Amino acid sequence: MDASNKESALNVNASSIKISDVSQDGDMLTFAITSQNLSGSGGVCVFRTYEDFIWLQQSLFSQEDVPELQGVIFPPLPDKPLPSHSHTQAKVLKQLGFLSLGDKWQIYCKALELYLQQVAAHTLLSKNKELYNFLSSSESPGKQRSKKGIFNRLSQVMEEMRKEGHKDVDEFFQSERDKTTNLSVLFKVATEKFLEVVLTKQKLALACGHFSTSLHLCVNQENADAVAFSKICLKLSDIIETMKRNFEKVSDNDMSTLGLGLELESRYQEAKREMLFRRTCRLVELDNANKNVDRAKPNKKAHMEEVQKATQKEFNLISSVAKQEIVHYHRTRVQVLRDFLIDWCEKQLSTAQESSTLFSQYLEACKGLAV
Amino acid sequence: MAEEREPPPLGDVGQADFVEVEDGEDLFVSTVTTIEQLSPTTPEPSCLPAEDISTNSNGPKQEILLDDDQEDLFAEATEEVSLDSPEREPILSDGPSPAITPVTPTVIITPRAEASMFDRSLDEDEDTEENGDTFDMQITVSDPEKVGDGMNAYMAYKVTTKTSLNLFSRNEFSVKRRFSDFLGLHSKLASKYMHIGYIVPPAPEKSIVGMTKVKVGKEDLSSAEFVEKRRSALQRYLTRTVTHPALLKDPDVIQFLENTELPRAVSTQALSGAGILRMVNKAAEAVNKMTIKMNESDAWFEEKQQQFENLDIQLRKLHASVESLVCHRKELSVNTASFAKSAAMLGNSEDHTALSRALSQLAEVEEKIDQLHQEQAYADFYLFSELLGDYVRLIAAVKGVFDQRMKTWSKWQDAQLLLQRKREAETKLQYANKPDKLQQAKDEIKEWETKVQQGERDFEQISKNIRQEVGRFELIKYWEAFLPEAKAIA
């Protein structure tokens, strides 16, 4: 059973996982996930809600029998998608950032898709049979295990502050920790700034729209003088309309490529930081165990030593996994970011070329407009 | 003849014109010559037809009035002349003052003027006429300089005039003026001409905030912008003022352009007594406007008024949209700049060299984009927004003129009413047989009759002026509107 499950888990072609559709029912979003087998023989489509994703994430976390899981950088799951009503708009924007923008949750779906793809491509995580169930079973998976959510966060924050400064035994990891702290902040800031730029562009598009409509309203055909003026107004209105569409397109491009990329990167940095933190916790434990061994009374000594050995082994395992993960992460993230950047540039370039041809046409038309 | 040359003060213009009429044997001929001489002074092609219209509408009336009061003209009756001359002056000065005649070498549009003499064909003139004029006058406002220190500081602008009109003593000259001088000029012109029905171009607005920043000496972008904005607004204001043929000949205007020293116009200060008086007046006028209900007998006026209302609303909307556009653009440039900075920081801290390079380059590109956005914002700002603002104010001036007309009408009606009552009183007195009181009543009646007549004449006058002003106004507006748009798109 296990063997076959394992096989079927690996059988899924990671890159084929797509979120083909999303439907919104009140406040609830349902995603249609399609995936294909490695051999390309069969495809499956299932419907999942966000809660199901959370369940998946938790089951990935809580695999008991795999100690090295602690060293894994878990692909980050995007935050809960709250449909934005007018009064919650600002909050949603703050929470989800780029993911809340775009038509019909396009960008959010892409993020979720990437999440699934990353999980499925991960050597350790893809072995989880729950993943397979998630992707192919037509019935919805079980409910959430527990509501650890908030409390976990709070205690974690306290712990973090205590343990963050704990010096590492390994040079590599220490530098990694420092770098991550630095970079994750910077990426977050960059993402926020970029978000503001995109939002301003959208506002500009809106303002252009208003201008264009008010120009349109200036049209007045009654008076002979006014006809020339009206023609100019109409022409200008068209031009501004084009400007508006240009802005919209540009901001769309921004959102779907660089915005998404930056967003992803910052969340991944967070995940990496979490992983490193977990390792640090283990390290602290190990240190405590060592100290205990040194301080232990003779009757307890053997027990302590065992604990120490076990902790050490675990720690080493985690460290090695972590190292691998980090190396792998570095490689892939550069690639991912690069792809996003290239995509962004190409899209903006093509949009700009289109607009420039349109504008030069308008210029010609205006020059020919006799007054 | 020398007196003709000089720009005569208001009261005397009438006399100068009378002199000319005196010389001309045939009244009609002199009218025609004034019409011909009219054309050279038009500033732009679009104005030309308007001048024709003025002659069109002036022509017949002009004759009539001159005919009627021929005796008055040549009598040295001071009373009558001074009563009439304010009215007379605008009529005749639509024809260019004799002072300008010797200079202008240009096209005389006689055939067209004669043909369309009695008919107000605005539209076809506008379309067919291209460039048949040389209104030779160019005004530039430049070199804003800060003079003085602290709260008493002000910006002095250099006003340069290049002209070949003989109205001025030299061909090219420049003077230093400050903002309150411009405002003083405007208030003088407004008090002289508004109530007759001329549309006096509105001066740029006072801005306490802007000026305080400049005074305090903040050398930042916003105060530089403010000064630039003001400079171009002042230039446009002066150009519009001299484009108006009557205003051009006004001694105040000429003095403004020529004299090195100008008496300080203190009544323009925002918080002064005069300022407050102005505000009170404005409020009173607004109340009056609401209470006067005019019987519009002239369909033309009704239509035009409606048109102007519509235009006003449209322009205000446009102006608001453009303002918001400009504001957003500025925001965009700010945001792009901050994004560029954060990208640069990322590029610096990033390990991976290629990625780091890419991010740094991204930062540079974004900075360039930011610059571009800024430039675009300024271009939009200066072209559209300012122009639209100007037009909104111009229309307010036009509305003001229409309101004047209403006031004149109401005065006329009041005078008539009073006359009626006086007549009734007289009849009563006649029955009561009180001879001395009767005489008094008769005198009063006579007085009121004259007043009524004058009111009527005023009203006619103002209506006529408004018509012709509006004609000029529309044409200029369309030209001006087109040009910047063409430039902006390019």
PDB file of N, CA and C in Angstrom, chain A residues 179 182-183 186-187 189-190 193-194 196-197 200-201 203-204 207-208 210-211 214-215 217-218 223-226 229 232 236 239 243 247 258 262 333-334 337 341 344 363 366 369 371, chain B residues 122-123 126 304 307 311 314 317-318 321-322 324-325 328-329 331-332 335-336 338-339 342 345-346 349-352 355 358-359 362 366 373 384 388 474-475 477-478 481-482 485 489-490:
ATOM      1  N   LYS A 179      22.415  37.177   6.923  1.00  0.00           N
ATOM      2  CA  LYS A 179      22.000  37.651   5.605  1.00  0.00           C
ATOM      3  C   LYS A 179      20.489  37.627   5.458  1.00  0.00           C
ATOM      4  N   ASN A 182      18.666  40.409   7.108  1.00  0.00           N
ATOM      5  CA  ASN A 182      18.828  41.635   6.344  1.00  0.00           C
ATOM      6  C   ASN A 182      17.969  41.645   5.091  1.00  0.00           C
ATOM      7  N   LEU A 183      18.158  40.583   4.302  1.00  0.00           N
ATOM      8  CA  LEU A 183      17.506  40.560   3.003  1.00  0.00           C
ATOM      9  C   LEU A 183      15.987  40.518   3.085  1.00  0.00           C
ATOM     10  N   LEU A 186      14.647  43.887   3.442  1.00  0.00           N
ATOM     11  CA  LEU A 186      14.780  44.693   2.228  1.00  0.00           C
ATOM     12  C   LEU A 186      13.775  44.286   1.166  1.00  0.00           C
ATOM     13  N   PHE A 187      13.613  42.984   1.036  1.00  0.00           N
ATOM     14  CA  PHE A 187      12.666  42.532   0.023  1.00  0.00           C
ATOM     15  C   PHE A 187      11.255  42.979   0.346  1.00  0.00           C
ATOM     16  N   VAL A 189      10.400  45.621   1.994  1.00  0.00           N
ATOM     17  CA  VAL A 189      10.300  47.061   1.712  1.00  0.00           C
ATOM     18  C   VAL A 189      10.151  47.305   0.218  1.00  0.00           C
ATOM     19  N   ALA A 190      10.994  46.596  -0.560  1.00  0.00           N
ATOM     20  CA  ALA A 190      10.938  46.776  -2.009  1.00  0.00           C
ATOM     21  C   ALA A 190       9.561  46.400  -2.543  1.00  0.00           C
ATOM     22  N   LYS A 193       7.089  49.148  -1.714  1.00  0.00           N
ATOM     23  CA  LYS A 193       7.266  50.336  -2.554  1.00  0.00           C
ATOM     24  C   LYS A 193       6.728  50.092  -3.953  1.00  0.00           C
ATOM     25  N   PHE A 194       7.031  48.929  -4.471  1.00  0.00           N
ATOM     26  CA  PHE A 194       6.562  48.614  -5.807  1.00  0.00           C
ATOM     27  C   PHE A 194       5.049  48.575  -5.853  1.00  0.00           C
ATOM     28  N   GLU A 196       3.117  50.363  -4.068  1.00  0.00           N
ATOM     29  CA  GLU A 196       2.640  51.756  -4.114  1.00  0.00           C
ATOM     30  C   GLU A 196       2.736  52.316  -5.521  1.00  0.00           C
ATOM     31  N   VAL A 197       3.834  52.018  -6.203  1.00  0.00           N
ATOM     32  CA  VAL A 197       3.983  52.508  -7.572  1.00  0.00           C
ATOM     33  C   VAL A 197       2.838  52.007  -8.428  1.00  0.00           C
ATOM     34  N   THR A 200      -0.395  53.735  -7.628  1.00  0.00           N
ATOM     35  CA  THR A 200      -0.453  55.092  -8.177  1.00  0.00           C
ATOM     36  C   THR A 200      -0.744  55.056  -9.670  1.00  0.00           C
ATOM     37  N   LYS A 201      -0.138  54.087 -10.360  1.00  0.00           N
ATOM     38  CA  LYS A 201      -0.416  54.000 -11.792  1.00  0.00           C
ATOM     39  C   LYS A 201      -1.889  53.740 -12.028  1.00  0.00           C
ATOM     40  N   LYS A 203      -4.295  54.659 -10.107  1.00  0.00           N
ATOM     41  CA  LYS A 203      -5.011  55.906  -9.848  1.00  0.00           C
ATOM     42  C   LYS A 203      -4.910  56.849 -11.033  1.00  0.00           C
ATOM     43  N   LEU A 204      -3.725  56.883 -11.619  1.00  0.00           N
ATOM     44  CA  LEU A 204      -3.522  57.706 -12.812  1.00  0.00           C
ATOM     45  C   LEU A 204      -4.456  57.268 -13.920  1.00  0.00           C
ATOM     46  N   ALA A 207      -7.806  58.622 -13.242  1.00  0.00           N
ATOM     47  CA  ALA A 207      -7.890  60.064 -13.496  1.00  0.00           C
ATOM     48  C   ALA A 207      -7.955  60.335 -14.992  1.00  0.00           C
ATOM     49  N   CYS A 208      -7.168  59.583 -15.759  1.00  0.00           N
ATOM     50  CA  CYS A 208      -7.222  59.740 -17.213  1.00  0.00           C
ATOM     51  C   CYS A 208      -8.623  59.452 -17.721  1.00  0.00           C
ATOM     52  N   HIS A 210     -11.443  59.818 -16.169  1.00  0.00           N
ATOM     53  CA  HIS A 210     -12.331  60.949 -15.869  1.00  0.00           C
ATOM     54  C   HIS A 210     -12.121  62.089 -16.841  1.00  0.00           C
ATOM     55  N   PHE A 211     -10.853  62.394 -17.072  1.00  0.00           N
ATOM     56  CA  PHE A 211     -10.525  63.481 -17.982  1.00  0.00           C
ATOM     57  C   PHE A 211     -11.115  63.201 -19.354  1.00  0.00           C
ATOM     58  N   SER A 214     -14.842  63.733 -19.387  1.00  0.00           N
ATOM     59  CA  SER A 214     -15.281  65.137 -19.341  1.00  0.00           C
ATOM     60  C   SER A 214     -14.975  65.839 -20.651  1.00  0.00           C
ATOM     61  N   LEU A 215     -13.908  65.400 -21.343  1.00  0.00           N
ATOM     62  CA  LEU A 215     -13.649  65.963 -22.669  1.00  0.00           C
ATOM     63  C   LEU A 215     -14.756  65.581 -23.620  1.00  0.00           C
ATOM     64  N   LEU A 217     -17.744  65.077 -22.922  1.00  0.00           N
ATOM     65  CA  LEU A 217     -18.956  65.846 -22.655  1.00  0.00           C
ATOM     66  C   LEU A 217     -18.889  67.249 -23.219  1.00  0.00           C
ATOM     67  N   CYS A 218     -17.663  67.676 -23.605  1.00  0.00           N
ATOM     68  CA  CYS A 218     -17.538  69.030 -24.137  1.00  0.00           C
ATOM     69  C   CYS A 218     -18.042  69.140 -25.545  1.00  0.00           C
ATOM     70  N   ASN A 223     -23.251  74.890 -32.533  1.00  0.00           N
ATOM     71  CA  ASN A 223     -22.619  76.083 -33.049  1.00  0.00           C
ATOM     72  C   ASN A 223     -21.537  75.726 -34.060  1.00  0.00           C
ATOM     73  N   ALA A 224     -21.450  76.502 -35.113  1.00  0.00           N
ATOM     74  CA  ALA A 224     -20.456  76.203 -36.141  1.00  0.00           C
ATOM     75  C   ALA A 224     -19.032  76.323 -35.602  1.00  0.00           C
ATOM     76  N   ASP A 225     -18.817  77.342 -34.753  1.00  0.00           N
ATOM     77  CA  ASP A 225     -17.477  77.492 -34.151  1.00  0.00           C
ATOM     78  C   ASP A 225     -17.155  76.280 -33.340  1.00  0.00           C
ATOM     79  N   ALA A 226     -18.182  75.859 -32.610  1.00  0.00           N
ATOM     80  CA  ALA A 226     -17.933  74.822 -31.619  1.00  0.00           C
ATOM     81  C   ALA A 226     -17.536  73.516 -32.276  1.00  0.00           C
ATOM     82  N   PHE A 229     -13.825  73.000 -32.182  1.00  0.00           N
ATOM     83  CA  PHE A 229     -13.436  72.748 -30.802  1.00  0.00           C
ATOM     84  C   PHE A 229     -13.815  71.332 -30.405  1.00  0.00           C
ATOM     85  N   ILE A 232     -11.516  68.717 -31.738  1.00  0.00           N
ATOM     86  CA  ILE A 232     -10.278  68.648 -30.956  1.00  0.00           C
ATOM     87  C   ILE A 232     -10.515  67.900 -29.659  1.00  0.00           C
ATOM     88  N   LEU A 236      -8.673  64.532 -28.443  1.00  0.00           N
ATOM     89  CA  LEU A 236      -7.935  64.513 -27.177  1.00  0.00           C
ATOM     90  C   LEU A 236      -8.497  63.455 -26.260  1.00  0.00           C
ATOM     91  N   ILE A 239      -7.196  60.183 -27.199  1.00  0.00           N
ATOM     92  CA  ILE A 239      -5.792  60.033 -26.805  1.00  0.00           C
ATOM     93  C   ILE A 239      -5.672  59.712 -25.322  1.00  0.00           C
ATOM     94  N   MET A 243      -4.167  56.568 -23.267  1.00  0.00           N
ATOM     95  CA  MET A 243      -3.224  56.685 -22.152  1.00  0.00           C
ATOM     96  C   MET A 243      -3.688  55.872 -20.979  1.00  0.00           C
ATOM     97  N   PHE A 247      -1.832  52.796 -19.149  1.00  0.00           N
ATOM     98  CA  PHE A 247      -1.507  52.712 -17.728  1.00  0.00           C
ATOM     99  C   PHE A 247      -2.027  51.435 -17.111  1.00  0.00           C
ATOM    100  N   LEU A 258       6.732  41.295 -11.990  1.00  0.00           N
ATOM    101  CA  LEU A 258       7.681  41.687 -10.951  1.00  0.00           C
ATOM    102  C   LEU A 258       7.037  41.724  -9.579  1.00  0.00           C
ATOM    103  N   LEU A 262       8.511  39.605  -6.567  1.00  0.00           N
ATOM    104  CA  LEU A 262       9.009  40.195  -5.327  1.00  0.00           C
ATOM    105  C   LEU A 262       8.254  39.660  -4.124  1.00  0.00           C
ATOM    106  N   ARG A 333      16.030  30.320  -6.457  1.00  0.00           N
ATOM    107  CA  ARG A 333      15.426  31.644  -6.321  1.00  0.00           C
ATOM    108  C   ARG A 333      16.003  32.621  -7.314  1.00  0.00           C
ATOM    109  N   VAL A 334      17.306  32.483  -7.570  1.00  0.00           N
ATOM    110  CA  VAL A 334      17.878  33.389  -8.566  1.00  0.00           C
ATOM    111  C   VAL A 334      17.198  33.170  -9.895  1.00  0.00           C
ATOM    112  N   LEU A 337      13.584  34.562  -9.784  1.00  0.00           N
ATOM    113  CA  LEU A 337      13.567  36.031  -9.877  1.00  0.00           C
ATOM    114  C   LEU A 337      13.962  36.485 -11.267  1.00  0.00           C
ATOM    115  N   LEU A 341      11.837  38.809 -13.736  1.00  0.00           N
ATOM    116  CA  LEU A 341      12.353  40.081 -14.240  1.00  0.00           C
ATOM    117  C   LEU A 341      12.308  40.122 -15.758  1.00  0.00           C
ATOM    118  N   TRP A 344       8.809  40.505 -16.968  1.00  0.00           N
ATOM    119  CA  TRP A 344       8.361  41.871 -16.746  1.00  0.00           C
ATOM    120  C   TRP A 344       8.879  42.794 -17.830  1.00  0.00           C
ATOM    121  N   LEU A 363      -0.648  61.414 -33.288  1.00  0.00           N
ATOM    122  CA  LEU A 363       0.085  62.638 -33.581  1.00  0.00           C
ATOM    123  C   LEU A 363      -0.125  63.042 -35.030  1.00  0.00           C
ATOM    124  N   CYS A 366      -3.552  64.398 -35.500  1.00  0.00           N
ATOM    125  CA  CYS A 366      -3.712  65.748 -34.949  1.00  0.00           C
ATOM    126  C   CYS A 366      -3.093  66.788 -35.848  1.00  0.00           C
ATOM    127  N   LEU A 369      -5.262  67.700 -38.506  1.00  0.00           N
ATOM    128  CA  LEU A 369      -6.555  68.264 -38.141  1.00  0.00           C
ATOM    129  C   LEU A 369      -6.571  69.739 -38.471  1.00  0.00           C
ATOM    130  N   VAL A 371      -7.747  73.470 -38.693  1.00  0.00           N
ATOM    131  CA  VAL A 371      -8.603  74.347 -37.899  1.00  0.00           C
ATOM    132  C   VAL A 371      -8.862  75.620 -38.669  1.00  0.00           C
TER     133      VAL A 371
ATOM    134  N   LEU B 122     -20.128  85.970 -38.198  1.00  0.00           N
ATOM    135  CA  LEU B 122     -18.967  85.541 -37.415  1.00  0.00           C
ATOM    136  C   LEU B 122     -18.236  84.393 -38.083  1.00  0.00           C
ATOM    137  N   ASP B 123     -19.027  83.393 -38.360  1.00  0.00           N
ATOM    138  CA  ASP B 123     -18.455  82.087 -38.641  1.00  0.00           C
ATOM    139  C   ASP B 123     -17.649  82.031 -39.910  1.00  0.00           C
ATOM    140  N   GLU B 126     -14.303  83.673 -39.755  1.00  0.00           N
ATOM    141  CA  GLU B 126     -13.298  82.915 -39.004  1.00  0.00           C
ATOM    142  C   GLU B 126     -12.660  81.857 -39.865  1.00  0.00           C
ATOM    143  N   LYS B 304     -26.559  83.187 -25.627  1.00  0.00           N
ATOM    144  CA  LYS B 304     -25.148  83.304 -25.265  1.00  0.00           C
ATOM    145  C   LYS B 304     -24.936  83.028 -23.788  1.00  0.00           C
ATOM    146  N   GLN B 307     -24.991  79.431 -23.275  1.00  0.00           N
ATOM    147  CA  GLN B 307     -23.753  78.834 -23.775  1.00  0.00           C
ATOM    148  C   GLN B 307     -22.615  79.020 -22.796  1.00  0.00           C
ATOM    149  N   LEU B 311     -20.409  76.260 -20.995  1.00  0.00           N
ATOM    150  CA  LEU B 311     -18.965  76.255 -21.180  1.00  0.00           C
ATOM    151  C   LEU B 311     -18.258  76.329 -19.849  1.00  0.00           C
ATOM    152  N   GLN B 314     -18.338  72.990 -18.150  1.00  0.00           N
ATOM    153  CA  GLN B 314     -17.438  72.041 -18.808  1.00  0.00           C
ATOM    154  C   GLN B 314     -15.991  72.341 -18.466  1.00  0.00           C
ATOM    155  N   LYS B 317     -14.994  71.371 -15.029  1.00  0.00           N
ATOM    156  CA  LYS B 317     -14.801  69.920 -14.882  1.00  0.00           C
ATOM    157  C   LYS B 317     -13.462  69.503 -15.454  1.00  0.00           C
ATOM    158  N   LEU B 318     -13.211  70.007 -16.662  1.00  0.00           N
ATOM    159  CA  LEU B 318     -11.941  69.677 -17.303  1.00  0.00           C
ATOM    160  C   LEU B 318     -10.777  70.078 -16.410  1.00  0.00           C
ATOM    161  N   SER B 321     -10.301  67.730 -13.608  1.00  0.00           N
ATOM    162  CA  SER B 321      -9.696  66.465 -14.022  1.00  0.00           C
ATOM    163  C   SER B 321      -8.207  66.621 -14.264  1.00  0.00           C
ATOM    164  N   VAL B 322      -7.853  67.703 -14.944  1.00  0.00           N
ATOM    165  CA  VAL B 322      -6.439  67.883 -15.245  1.00  0.00           C
ATOM    166  C   VAL B 322      -5.643  68.070 -13.967  1.00  0.00           C
ATOM    167  N   SER B 324      -6.259  66.807 -11.079  1.00  0.00           N
ATOM    168  CA  SER B 324      -6.063  65.520 -10.409  1.00  0.00           C
ATOM    169  C   SER B 324      -5.032  64.679 -11.154  1.00  0.00           C
ATOM    170  N   LEU B 325      -5.054  64.788 -12.480  1.00  0.00           N
ATOM    171  CA  LEU B 325      -4.073  64.067 -13.282  1.00  0.00           C
ATOM    172  C   LEU B 325      -2.665  64.489 -12.910  1.00  0.00           C
ATOM    173  N   HIS B 328      -1.636  63.171  -9.529  1.00  0.00           N
ATOM    174  CA  HIS B 328      -1.270  61.756  -9.515  1.00  0.00           C
ATOM    175  C   HIS B 328       0.078  61.529 -10.146  1.00  0.00           C
ATOM    176  N   ARG B 329       0.352  62.274 -11.183  1.00  0.00           N
ATOM    177  CA  ARG B 329       1.652  62.107 -11.833  1.00  0.00           C
ATOM    178  C   ARG B 329       2.773  62.410 -10.877  1.00  0.00           C
ATOM    179  N   GLU B 331       2.672  62.177  -7.704  1.00  0.00           N
ATOM    180  CA  GLU B 331       2.731  61.075  -6.741  1.00  0.00           C
ATOM    181  C   GLU B 331       3.505  59.902  -7.333  1.00  0.00           C
ATOM    182  N   LEU B 332       3.202  59.627  -8.602  1.00  0.00           N
ATOM    183  CA  LEU B 332       3.862  58.509  -9.251  1.00  0.00           C
ATOM    184  C   LEU B 332       5.359  58.705  -9.267  1.00  0.00           C
ATOM    185  N   ASN B 335       6.754  57.994  -5.865  1.00  0.00           N
ATOM    186  CA  ASN B 335       6.788  56.573  -5.535  1.00  0.00           C
ATOM    187  C   ASN B 335       7.851  55.824  -6.315  1.00  0.00           C
ATOM    188  N   THR B 336       7.971  56.181  -7.604  1.00  0.00           N
ATOM    189  CA  THR B 336       8.988  55.517  -8.406  1.00  0.00           C
ATOM    190  C   THR B 336      10.370  55.763  -7.824  1.00  0.00           C
ATOM    191  N   SER B 338      11.163  56.278  -4.713  1.00  0.00           N
ATOM    192  CA  SER B 338      11.428  55.492  -3.505  1.00  0.00           C
ATOM    193  C   SER B 338      11.630  54.021  -3.845  1.00  0.00           C
ATOM    194  N   PHE B 339      10.899  53.554  -4.874  1.00  0.00           N
ATOM    195  CA  PHE B 339      11.121  52.173  -5.284  1.00  0.00           C
ATOM    196  C   PHE B 339      12.526  51.996  -5.819  1.00  0.00           C
ATOM    197  N   SER B 342      14.865  51.613  -2.958  1.00  0.00           N
ATOM    198  CA  SER B 342      14.857  50.320  -2.267  1.00  0.00           C
ATOM    199  C   SER B 342      15.463  49.237  -3.139  1.00  0.00           C
ATOM    200  N   MET B 345      19.138  49.445  -2.747  1.00  0.00           N
ATOM    201  CA  MET B 345      19.598  48.839  -1.490  1.00  0.00           C
ATOM    202  C   MET B 345      19.659  47.335  -1.609  1.00  0.00           C
ATOM    203  N   LEU B 346      18.637  46.778  -2.262  1.00  0.00           N
ATOM    204  CA  LEU B 346      18.618  45.350  -2.483  1.00  0.00           C
ATOM    205  C   LEU B 346      19.819  44.919  -3.285  1.00  0.00           C
ATOM    206  N   SER B 349      22.896  44.689  -1.158  1.00  0.00           N
ATOM    207  CA  SER B 349      23.046  43.630  -0.168  1.00  0.00           C
ATOM    208  C   SER B 349      23.004  42.237  -0.752  1.00  0.00           C
ATOM    209  N   GLU B 350      22.586  42.146  -1.986  1.00  0.00           N
ATOM    210  CA  GLU B 350      22.408  40.834  -2.576  1.00  0.00           C
ATOM    211  C   GLU B 350      23.759  40.178  -2.841  1.00  0.00           C
ATOM    212  N   ASP B 351      23.821  38.881  -2.495  1.00  0.00           N
ATOM    213  CA  ASP B 351      25.072  38.140  -2.672  1.00  0.00           C
ATOM    214  C   ASP B 351      25.367  37.808  -4.109  1.00  0.00           C
ATOM    215  N   HIS B 352      24.370  37.195  -4.665  1.00  0.00           N
ATOM    216  CA  HIS B 352      24.546  36.682  -6.006  1.00  0.00           C
ATOM    217  C   HIS B 352      24.855  37.829  -6.950  1.00  0.00           C
ATOM    218  N   LEU B 355      22.403  38.729  -9.909  1.00  0.00           N
ATOM    219  CA  LEU B 355      21.159  39.289  -9.403  1.00  0.00           C
ATOM    220  C   LEU B 355      21.388  40.693  -8.867  1.00  0.00           C
ATOM    221  N   ALA B 358      21.636  43.019 -11.666  1.00  0.00           N
ATOM    222  CA  ALA B 358      20.326  43.242 -12.264  1.00  0.00           C
ATOM    223  C   ALA B 358      19.503  44.201 -11.426  1.00  0.00           C
ATOM    224  N   LEU B 359      19.547  44.005 -10.125  1.00  0.00           N
ATOM    225  CA  LEU B 359      18.753  44.863  -9.255  1.00  0.00           C
ATOM    226  C   LEU B 359      19.248  46.301  -9.283  1.00  0.00           C
ATOM    227  N   LEU B 362      18.053  47.830 -12.336  1.00  0.00           N
ATOM    228  CA  LEU B 362      16.636  48.118 -12.180  1.00  0.00           C
ATOM    229  C   LEU B 362      16.454  49.447 -11.483  1.00  0.00           C
ATOM    230  N   GLU B 366      14.575  52.701 -13.054  1.00  0.00           N
ATOM    231  CA  GLU B 366      13.431  53.291 -12.381  1.00  0.00           C
ATOM    232  C   GLU B 366      13.653  54.770 -12.138  1.00  0.00           C
ATOM    233  N   HIS B 373       8.689  60.880 -15.748  1.00  0.00           N
ATOM    234  CA  HIS B 373       7.357  61.156 -15.225  1.00  0.00           C
ATOM    235  C   HIS B 373       7.255  62.579 -14.733  1.00  0.00           C
ATOM    236  N   PHE B 384      -2.011  72.443 -19.949  1.00  0.00           N
ATOM    237  CA  PHE B 384      -3.447  72.286 -19.790  1.00  0.00           C
ATOM    238  C   PHE B 384      -4.010  73.023 -18.611  1.00  0.00           C
ATOM    239  N   LEU B 388      -6.618  76.101 -18.726  1.00  0.00           N
ATOM    240  CA  LEU B 388      -7.993  75.872 -18.320  1.00  0.00           C
ATOM    241  C   LEU B 388      -8.371  76.797 -17.180  1.00  0.00           C
ATOM    242  N   GLU B 474     -14.828  84.452 -28.255  1.00  0.00           N
ATOM    243  CA  GLU B 474     -14.971  83.064 -28.704  1.00  0.00           C
ATOM    244  C   GLU B 474     -13.861  82.676 -29.640  1.00  0.00           C
ATOM    245  N   LEU B 475     -13.574  83.557 -30.554  1.00  0.00           N
ATOM    246  CA  LEU B 475     -12.602  83.203 -31.562  1.00  0.00           C
ATOM    247  C   LEU B 475     -11.227  83.026 -30.962  1.00  0.00           C
ATOM    248  N   LYS B 477     -10.499  82.263 -28.077  1.00  0.00           N
ATOM    249  CA  LYS B 477     -10.466  81.096 -27.217  1.00  0.00           C
ATOM    250  C   LYS B 477     -10.168  79.849 -28.012  1.00  0.00           C
ATOM    251  N   TYR B 478     -10.828  79.696 -29.159  1.00  0.00           N
ATOM    252  CA  TYR B 478     -10.634  78.464 -29.900  1.00  0.00           C
ATOM    253  C   TYR B 478      -9.221  78.356 -30.421  1.00  0.00           C
ATOM    254  N   ALA B 481      -6.970  77.504 -27.594  1.00  0.00           N
ATOM    255  CA  ALA B 481      -7.160  76.140 -27.113  1.00  0.00           C
ATOM    256  C   ALA B 481      -6.447  75.159 -28.012  1.00  0.00           C
ATOM    257  N   PHE B 482      -6.464  75.418 -29.281  1.00  0.00           N
ATOM    258  CA  PHE B 482      -5.901  74.454 -30.206  1.00  0.00           C
ATOM    259  C   PHE B 482      -4.381  74.388 -30.093  1.00  0.00           C
ATOM    260  N   GLU B 485      -2.689  72.344 -27.330  1.00  0.00           N
ATOM    261  CA  GLU B 485      -2.973  70.939 -27.456  1.00  0.00           C
ATOM    262  C   GLU B 485      -2.088  70.319 -28.514  1.00  0.00           C
ATOM    263  N   ILE B 489       0.679  67.308 -27.640  1.00  0.00           N
ATOM    264  CA  ILE B 489       0.697  65.973 -28.198  1.00  0.00           C
ATOM    265  C   ILE B 489       2.023  65.723 -28.863  1.00  0.00           C
ATOM    266  N   ALA B 490       2.552  66.747 -29.472  1.00  0.00           N
ATOM    267  CA  ALA B 490       3.862  66.575 -30.095  1.00  0.00           C
ATOM    268  C   ALA B 490       4.889  66.356 -28.995  1.00  0.00           C
TER     269      ALA B 490
END
